[in-house]
Short mmCIF file of C-alpha atoms in Angstrom, two decimals:
data_model
loop_
_atom_site.label_atom_id
_atom_site.label_comp_id
_atom_site.label_asym_id
_atom_site.label_seq_id
_atom_site.Cartn_x
_atom_site.Cartn_y
_atom_site.Cartn_z
CA MET A 263 -3.89 22.12 2.13
CA THR A 264 -4.73 22.70 5.79
CA PRO A 265 -1.87 23.62 8.16
CA GLY A 266 -1.96 20.05 9.47
CA GLN A 267 -1.67 18.59 5.96
CA THR A 268 1.27 20.87 5.25
CA LEU A 269 3.07 19.50 8.32
CA ALA A 270 2.14 15.97 7.22
CA ARG A 271 3.81 16.50 3.85
CA GLY A 272 7.07 17.53 5.48
CA VAL A 273 6.86 14.61 7.91
CA CYS A 274 6.32 12.12 5.08
CA ARG A 275 9.25 13.50 3.12
CA HIS A 276 11.54 13.28 6.13
CA LEU A 277 10.50 9.71 6.97
CA ARG A 278 11.53 8.59 3.48
CA GLY A 279 15.09 9.31 4.62
CA TYR A 280 14.57 6.62 7.29
CA ASN A 281 13.21 4.27 4.59
CA PHE A 282 9.70 4.56 6.03
CA VAL A 283 6.75 4.77 3.67
CA THR A 284 3.67 6.73 4.69
CA ILE A 285 -0.02 7.20 4.16
CA GLU A 286 -2.20 10.03 5.39
CA GLU A 287 -5.57 10.04 7.12
CA PHE A 288 -5.61 6.36 7.93
CA VAL A 289 -8.43 4.85 9.96
CA PRO A 290 -7.12 1.92 12.05
CA THR A 291 -10.47 1.41 13.76
CA ALA A 292 -13.88 3.06 13.66
CA GLY A 293 -13.79 6.57 15.14
CA LEU A 294 -10.02 7.04 14.96
CA ARG A 295 -8.22 8.75 12.10
CA VAL A 296 -4.47 9.21 12.29
CA ASP A 297 -2.74 11.98 10.35
CA VAL A 298 0.26 9.95 9.22
CA MET A 299 0.82 6.20 9.45
CA ALA A 300 4.34 5.11 8.61
CA LEU A 301 5.61 1.61 7.79
CA GLY A 302 9.30 0.92 8.25
CA PRO A 303 11.67 -1.37 6.39
CA LYS A 304 11.30 -4.07 9.06
CA GLY A 305 7.54 -3.66 9.38
CA GLU A 306 7.69 -1.05 12.14
CA VAL A 307 4.49 0.97 12.53
CA TRP A 308 4.68 4.62 13.60
CA VAL A 309 1.84 7.07 14.05
CA ILE A 310 2.38 10.81 13.73
CA GLU A 311 -0.25 13.36 14.74
CA CYS A 312 0.23 16.81 13.23
CA LYS A 313 -0.78 19.77 15.38
CA SER A 314 -0.72 23.22 13.88
CA SER A 315 -1.63 25.20 17.00
CA ARG A 316 -2.38 25.08 20.70
CA ALA A 317 -6.12 25.01 19.89
CA ASP A 318 -5.62 22.13 17.47
CA TYR A 319 -3.80 20.19 20.20
CA HIS A 320 -6.34 20.92 22.92
CA SER A 321 -9.26 19.90 20.69
CA ASP A 322 -7.84 16.38 20.30
CA ASN A 323 -9.20 14.19 23.05
CA LYS A 324 -8.54 10.95 21.22
CA TRP A 325 -4.78 10.81 20.95
CA GLN A 326 -4.24 8.30 23.73
CA GLY A 327 -6.38 5.93 21.69
CA TYR A 328 -3.73 6.01 18.93
CA LEU A 329 -1.01 4.55 21.16
CA GLU A 330 -2.28 1.01 20.85
CA TRP A 331 -2.08 1.16 17.03
CA CYS A 332 1.64 1.74 16.68
CA ASP A 333 5.11 0.83 17.92
CA ARG A 334 6.04 4.48 18.35
CA TYR A 335 3.93 7.63 18.60
CA PHE A 336 5.00 11.15 17.62
CA TRP A 337 3.63 14.67 17.59
CA ALA A 338 4.59 16.81 14.62
CA VAL A 339 4.46 20.59 15.13
CA ASP A 340 5.94 23.70 13.59
CA GLU A 341 8.57 25.85 15.24
CA ALA A 342 5.96 28.28 16.65
CA PHE A 343 4.20 25.55 18.60
CA PRO A 344 4.55 25.64 22.43
CA THR A 345 6.12 22.20 22.84
CA ASP A 346 5.93 22.41 26.62
CA LEU A 347 2.26 21.45 26.22
CA LEU A 348 3.15 18.01 24.92
CA PRO A 349 3.64 14.94 27.11
CA PRO A 350 7.42 14.73 27.71
CA ASP A 351 7.67 11.03 26.86
CA SER A 352 6.02 11.08 23.43
CA GLY A 353 7.94 11.53 20.21
CA LEU A 354 8.46 14.99 18.79
CA ILE A 355 8.99 16.01 15.17
CA LEU A 356 9.58 19.59 14.08
CA ALA A 357 8.10 20.06 10.62
CA ASP A 358 7.16 22.47 7.91
CA GLY A 359 5.80 21.91 4.42
CA TYR A 360 9.18 21.01 3.00
CA GLY A 361 10.76 18.72 5.50
CA ALA A 362 11.06 17.77 9.14
CA GLU A 363 13.41 16.64 11.84
CA ILE A 364 12.91 14.08 14.60
CA MET A 365 13.68 15.98 17.82
CA ARG A 366 12.78 13.27 20.32
CA MET A 367 12.52 9.53 19.61
CA PRO A 368 9.86 7.94 21.84
CA SER A 369 10.31 4.59 23.48
CA GLU A 370 8.92 1.63 21.60
CA ALA A 371 5.81 -0.29 22.69
CA LYS A 372 5.73 -3.17 20.25
CA LEU A 373 2.49 -4.20 18.69
CA ALA A 374 1.30 -7.76 19.15
CA ALA A 375 1.98 -9.89 16.05
CA ALA A 376 -1.67 -10.33 15.12
CA ARG A 377 -2.37 -6.62 15.26
CA ARG A 378 0.76 -5.78 13.27
CA LYS A 379 -0.32 -8.25 10.61
CA LYS A 380 -3.80 -6.78 10.44
CA LEU A 381 -2.53 -3.18 10.39
CA THR A 382 0.00 -3.95 7.64
CA GLN A 383 -2.79 -5.44 5.51
CA MET A 384 -5.00 -2.42 6.14
CA PHE A 385 -2.12 -0.09 5.29
CA ALA A 386 -1.53 -1.99 2.03
CA ARG A 387 -5.20 -1.85 1.10
CA HIS A 388 -5.55 1.86 1.92
CA ALA A 389 -2.48 2.77 -0.15
CA ALA A 390 -3.38 0.56 -3.11
CA LEU A 391 -6.98 1.85 -3.25
CA ARG A 392 -5.90 5.47 -3.27
CA LEU A 393 -3.20 4.73 -5.82
CA GLN A 394 -5.69 3.00 -8.08
CA ALA A 395 -8.11 5.93 -7.80
CA LEU A 396 -5.32 8.23 -9.01
CA ARG A 397 -3.97 6.07 -11.80
CA ASP A 398 -7.45 5.07 -13.04
CA PRO A 399 -10.00 7.80 -12.41
CA GLY A 400 -12.65 5.35 -13.71
CA VAL A 401 -12.45 3.58 -10.32
CA GLY A 402 -13.48 5.31 -7.10
CA VAL A 403 -11.90 4.62 -3.72
CA ASN A 404 -14.89 2.47 -2.85
CA GLY A 405 -15.00 0.54 -6.11
CA ILE A 406 -16.28 1.27 -9.57
CA SER A 407 -17.61 4.79 -9.48
CA MET B 121 -0.60 2.58 -22.43
CA THR B 122 0.73 -0.65 -23.89
CA PRO B 123 -1.80 -3.38 -24.77
CA GLY B 124 -0.73 -5.23 -21.64
CA GLN B 125 -1.31 -2.17 -19.44
CA THR B 126 -4.74 -1.73 -20.96
CA LEU B 127 -5.65 -5.28 -19.97
CA ALA B 128 -4.20 -4.66 -16.51
CA ARG B 129 -6.51 -1.69 -16.03
CA GLY B 130 -9.58 -3.78 -16.81
CA VAL B 131 -8.33 -6.55 -14.52
CA CYS B 132 -7.76 -4.15 -11.63
CA ARG B 133 -11.24 -2.65 -12.04
CA HIS B 134 -12.85 -6.06 -12.05
CA LEU B 135 -10.96 -7.28 -8.99
CA ARG B 136 -12.33 -4.33 -6.99
CA GLY B 137 -15.67 -6.07 -7.29
CA TYR B 138 -14.13 -8.98 -5.35
CA ASN B 139 -12.82 -6.49 -2.77
CA PHE B 140 -9.26 -7.09 -3.95
CA VAL B 141 -6.87 -4.14 -4.18
CA THR B 142 -4.16 -4.12 -6.81
CA ILE B 143 -0.81 -2.74 -7.81
CA GLU B 144 0.91 -3.00 -11.17
CA GLU B 145 4.45 -3.93 -12.13
CA PHE B 146 5.40 -5.34 -8.77
CA VAL B 147 8.82 -6.93 -8.21
CA PRO B 148 8.54 -9.74 -5.62
CA THR B 149 12.16 -10.74 -6.07
CA ALA B 150 15.07 -9.64 -8.25
CA GLY B 151 14.50 -10.49 -11.89
CA LEU B 152 10.74 -11.02 -11.66
CA ARG B 153 8.14 -8.36 -12.39
CA VAL B 154 4.48 -9.27 -12.21
CA ASP B 155 1.90 -7.30 -14.18
CA VAL B 156 -0.75 -7.20 -11.47
CA MET B 157 -0.47 -8.17 -7.82
CA ALA B 158 -3.76 -8.32 -5.97
CA LEU B 159 -4.39 -8.41 -2.22
CA GLY B 160 -7.72 -9.76 -1.01
CA PRO B 161 -9.84 -8.88 2.01
CA LYS B 162 -8.44 -11.84 3.98
CA GLY B 163 -4.86 -11.26 2.86
CA GLU B 164 -5.05 -13.50 -0.23
CA VAL B 165 -2.34 -12.83 -2.79
CA TRP B 166 -3.12 -13.28 -6.47
CA VAL B 167 -0.82 -12.69 -9.45
CA ILE B 168 -2.19 -11.85 -12.86
CA GLU B 169 -0.03 -11.81 -15.99
CA CYS B 170 -1.48 -9.89 -18.91
CA LYS B 171 -0.77 -11.23 -22.38
CA SER B 172 -1.81 -9.17 -25.38
CA SER B 173 -0.82 -11.66 -28.11
CA ARG B 174 0.59 -15.07 -28.90
CA ALA B 175 4.04 -13.54 -29.33
CA ASP B 176 3.76 -11.79 -25.97
CA TYR B 177 2.92 -15.14 -24.34
CA HIS B 178 5.70 -17.08 -26.06
CA SER B 179 8.31 -14.50 -25.13
CA ASP B 180 7.64 -15.04 -21.41
CA ASN B 181 9.88 -17.78 -20.12
CA LYS B 182 9.60 -16.71 -16.49
CA TRP B 183 5.97 -17.28 -15.64
CA GLN B 184 6.47 -20.49 -13.70
CA GLY B 185 8.65 -18.48 -11.38
CA TYR B 186 5.62 -16.39 -10.42
CA LEU B 187 3.70 -19.34 -9.00
CA GLU B 188 5.62 -19.40 -5.76
CA TRP B 189 4.73 -15.72 -5.09
CA CYS B 190 0.96 -16.08 -4.90
CA ASP B 191 -1.95 -18.19 -3.67
CA ARG B 192 -3.56 -18.16 -7.13
CA TYR B 193 -2.15 -17.41 -10.57
CA PHE B 194 -4.09 -16.09 -13.57
CA TRP B 195 -3.53 -15.17 -17.18
CA ALA B 196 -5.43 -12.14 -18.45
CA VAL B 197 -6.00 -11.98 -22.22
CA ASP B 198 -8.37 -10.25 -24.63
CA GLU B 199 -11.05 -12.05 -26.59
CA ALA B 200 -8.85 -12.44 -29.68
CA PHE B 201 -6.21 -14.40 -27.76
CA PRO B 202 -5.91 -18.14 -28.60
CA THR B 203 -6.61 -19.45 -25.09
CA ASP B 204 -5.80 -23.04 -26.12
CA LEU B 205 -2.16 -22.04 -25.77
CA LEU B 206 -2.51 -21.56 -22.02
CA PRO B 207 -1.96 -24.29 -19.46
CA PRO B 208 -5.42 -25.68 -18.70
CA ASP B 209 -5.03 -25.58 -14.93
CA SER B 210 -4.05 -21.92 -14.54
CA GLY B 211 -6.56 -19.17 -13.96
CA LEU B 212 -8.03 -17.28 -16.89
CA ILE B 213 -9.39 -13.74 -17.03
CA LEU B 214 -10.90 -12.21 -20.13
CA ALA B 215 -10.20 -8.48 -20.11
CA ASP B 216 -10.29 -5.25 -22.05
CA GLY B 217 -9.46 -1.70 -20.99
CA TYR B 218 -12.78 -1.21 -19.23
CA GLY B 219 -13.36 -4.37 -17.30
CA ALA B 220 -12.81 -8.09 -17.10
CA GLU B 221 -14.36 -11.40 -16.16
CA ILE B 222 -12.86 -14.37 -14.38
CA MET B 223 -13.42 -17.33 -16.76
CA ARG B 224 -11.56 -20.00 -14.82
CA MET B 225 -10.64 -19.92 -11.13
CA PRO B 226 -7.35 -21.74 -10.53
CA SER B 227 -6.79 -23.99 -7.55
CA GLU B 228 -5.15 -22.41 -4.55
CA ALA B 229 -1.58 -23.12 -3.49
CA LYS B 230 -1.30 -21.25 -0.23
CA LEU B 231 1.77 -19.21 0.53
CA ALA B 232 3.75 -20.05 3.65
CA ALA B 233 2.99 -17.58 6.46
CA ALA B 234 6.43 -16.00 6.45
CA ARG B 235 6.36 -15.34 2.72
CA ARG B 236 2.83 -13.92 2.88
CA LYS B 237 3.92 -11.56 5.65
CA LYS B 238 6.91 -10.39 3.66
CA LEU B 239 4.92 -10.00 0.43
CA THR B 240 2.17 -8.03 2.19
CA GLN B 241 4.78 -5.65 3.58
CA MET B 242 6.39 -5.28 0.16
CA PHE B 243 2.97 -4.65 -1.39
CA ALA B 244 2.23 -1.97 1.22
CA ARG B 245 5.57 -0.27 0.64
CA HIS B 246 5.25 -0.36 -3.15
CA ALA B 247 1.75 1.13 -3.07
CA ALA B 248 2.59 3.79 -0.48
CA LEU B 249 5.74 4.91 -2.32
CA ARG B 250 3.94 5.35 -5.61
CA LEU B 251 1.04 7.09 -3.88
CA GLN B 252 3.41 9.50 -2.16
CA ALA B 253 5.17 10.23 -5.47
CA LEU B 254 1.78 11.22 -6.93
CA ARG B 255 0.44 13.25 -4.00
CA ASP B 256 3.79 14.99 -3.41
CA PRO B 257 5.78 15.43 -6.62
CA GLY B 258 8.61 16.81 -4.45
CA VAL B 259 9.39 13.22 -3.44
CA GLY B 260 10.59 10.64 -5.93
CA VAL B 261 9.81 6.95 -5.68
CA ASN B 262 13.29 6.38 -4.35
CA GLY B 263 13.24 9.21 -1.84
CA ILE B 264 13.70 12.94 -1.99
CA SER B 265 14.21 13.75 -5.65
#
């Protein structure tokens, strides 16, 4: 696992405690790939980007593009990360490979109904495809392998 | 795998060819458990019940309850199954453990929008929870284990 994937694991575990389910490396639209996409018990959509270092953060010039694909947006970092770098109004999660803690809850910018519907369908399809690939190795993610 | 699960595997593989994703043993409402729930590229919801024998079919007194949870309803059976037993207007899939074929496409009874939305969310949550349990054995299906 990369350092970012390790943070993602802890984030996903923690979000279960909020009754959110999660998928990793989700592509909401061509050219964007979010580290963690979370779906809440009432259909809430959260995006969490995991940054393992200052360099990792500075190399991401796409993050503002993620904002329009979620109700709330968070950064997840480890305790060594210089959090002063991060925009003060975005969400902040402190994570390691075993768990996490939400340090700052961002304000909510609700998705339009049509986009939420589309995203929920895409989330369902992404999760089901990957699940099928694991439970039946005879099927690839893109169909019969 | 039970005979029913073997049929389900073939059904799920075949439905990938229609660009449908699938989950198994889905509970749309208390007391009902469907063998295969499939989600299509336009959000279509199909339910497929897998019957391995005449006895298996006759012991199911709940199937009419499944109709209100999908746009189309199918039986999946193997080639030894006496298909004359089945209602003539329901869908029919001939399956084995490696693949399947849709023999009869049932008419569509479209879900109301609110139920489709709810079912799609439940599908997404079911798939993501089981996927997380597989990719991170430290998390159980019901949360941190």
